[in-house]
């Protein structure tokens, strides 16, 4: 289907939509509008299925890159601290822990961020747990968010609030 036909159909649909919004008094006009919209929908569906310029819409929805699937499959059925550390390439989780440890409320608590009963299941988990505990102790020791930002500068986010805002947006999807 050529672009001219698609543009013509778009103009027709816009005109018909305007007519239907003008509160047509006669039922026949409403019936014609519904028939044209139904037929137009079928034409656009066929255009997408046949590989016209509109077909990129169908390929963009619901696809993931292979690298994303391989990262997800690495988690397996039982994620561990080692997997969490492996997925934290940009050190954002460590920045989050460090910045939370800087806050006055958590600085006075013993181990609210990383509870002492948290046990490693393997040597790799022990190394990961040490990394996360090091981030917490760095934050408690320096008590300055800017020091955390300097230490974990790979993370593109510059504050816990910014990370929470972005995570909150994805949570609502």
CSV table of C-alpha atoms in Angstrom, one decimal, residues 59-124:
chain,number,residue,atom,x,y,z
A,59,UNK,CA,7.7,-5.2,15.0
A,60,UNK,CA,8.4,-2.5,17.7
A,61,UNK,CA,5.8,-3.8,20.2
A,62,UNK,CA,6.8,-6.5,22.6
A,63,UNK,CA,10.3,-7.3,21.3
A,64,UNK,CA,13.4,-7.6,23.4
A,65,UNK,CA,17.0,-7.7,22.3
A,66,UNK,CA,18.9,-10.9,22.7
A,67,UNK,CA,21.2,-9.3,25.2
A,68,UNK,CA,18.3,-8.5,27.5
A,69,UNK,CA,17.0,-12.1,27.4
A,70,UNK,CA,20.5,-13.5,28.1
A,71,UNK,CA,20.8,-11.2,31.1
A,72,UNK,CA,17.3,-12.3,32.3
A,73,UNK,CA,18.1,-16.0,31.7
A,74,UNK,CA,21.3,-15.7,33.7
A,75,UNK,CA,19.2,-15.1,36.8
A,76,UNK,CA,17.7,-18.6,36.6
A,77,UNK,CA,15.0,-19.6,39.0
A,78,UNK,CA,16.8,-18.6,42.2
A,79,UNK,CA,18.5,-15.2,42.0
A,80,UNK,CA,21.4,-14.8,44.4
A,81,UNK,CA,23.6,-11.9,45.6
A,82,UNK,CA,26.2,-12.9,43.1
A,83,UNK,CA,23.7,-12.4,40.3
A,84,UNK,CA,22.6,-9.1,41.8
A,85,UNK,CA,26.2,-7.9,41.8
A,86,UNK,CA,26.7,-9.2,38.2
A,87,UNK,CA,23.7,-7.2,37.0
A,88,UNK,CA,24.9,-4.1,38.8
A,89,UNK,CA,27.5,-3.3,36.2
A,90,UNK,CA,27.0,0.5,36.6
A,91,UNK,CA,27.3,0.2,40.4
A,92,UNK,CA,23.8,1.8,40.9
A,93,UNK,CA,22.8,-0.6,43.7
A,94,UNK,CA,26.0,0.1,45.6
A,95,UNK,CA,25.4,3.9,45.1
A,96,UNK,CA,21.9,3.4,46.4
A,97,UNK,CA,23.1,1.5,49.5
A,98,UNK,CA,25.9,4.0,50.1
A,99,UNK,CA,23.6,7.0,49.9
A,100,UNK,CA,21.0,5.4,52.1
A,101,UNK,CA,23.7,4.7,54.7
A,102,UNK,CA,24.6,8.4,54.7
A,103,UNK,CA,21.2,9.4,55.9
A,104,UNK,CA,20.9,10.2,59.6
A,105,UNK,CA,18.0,7.7,60.1
A,106,UNK,CA,20.0,4.7,58.8
A,107,UNK,CA,23.4,5.9,60.0
A,108,UNK,CA,22.4,5.2,63.6
A,109,UNK,CA,20.9,1.8,62.8
A,110,UNK,CA,23.2,-1.2,63.0
A,111,UNK,CA,22.4,-3.1,59.8
A,112,UNK,CA,19.0,-2.0,58.5
A,113,UNK,CA,20.3,-1.9,55.0
A,114,UNK,CA,22.0,-5.3,55.0
A,115,UNK,CA,20.7,-7.4,57.9
A,116,UNK,CA,23.3,-9.5,59.7
A,117,UNK,CA,21.2,-12.6,59.3
A,118,UNK,CA,21.7,-12.3,55.5
A,119,UNK,CA,23.9,-15.3,54.6
A,120,UNK,CA,25.8,-16.0,51.5
A,121,UNK,CA,24.9,-19.3,49.8
A,122,UNK,CA,28.3,-19.6,47.9
A,123,UNK,CA,31.7,-18.1,47.7
A,124,UNK,CA,30.5,-15.8,44.9
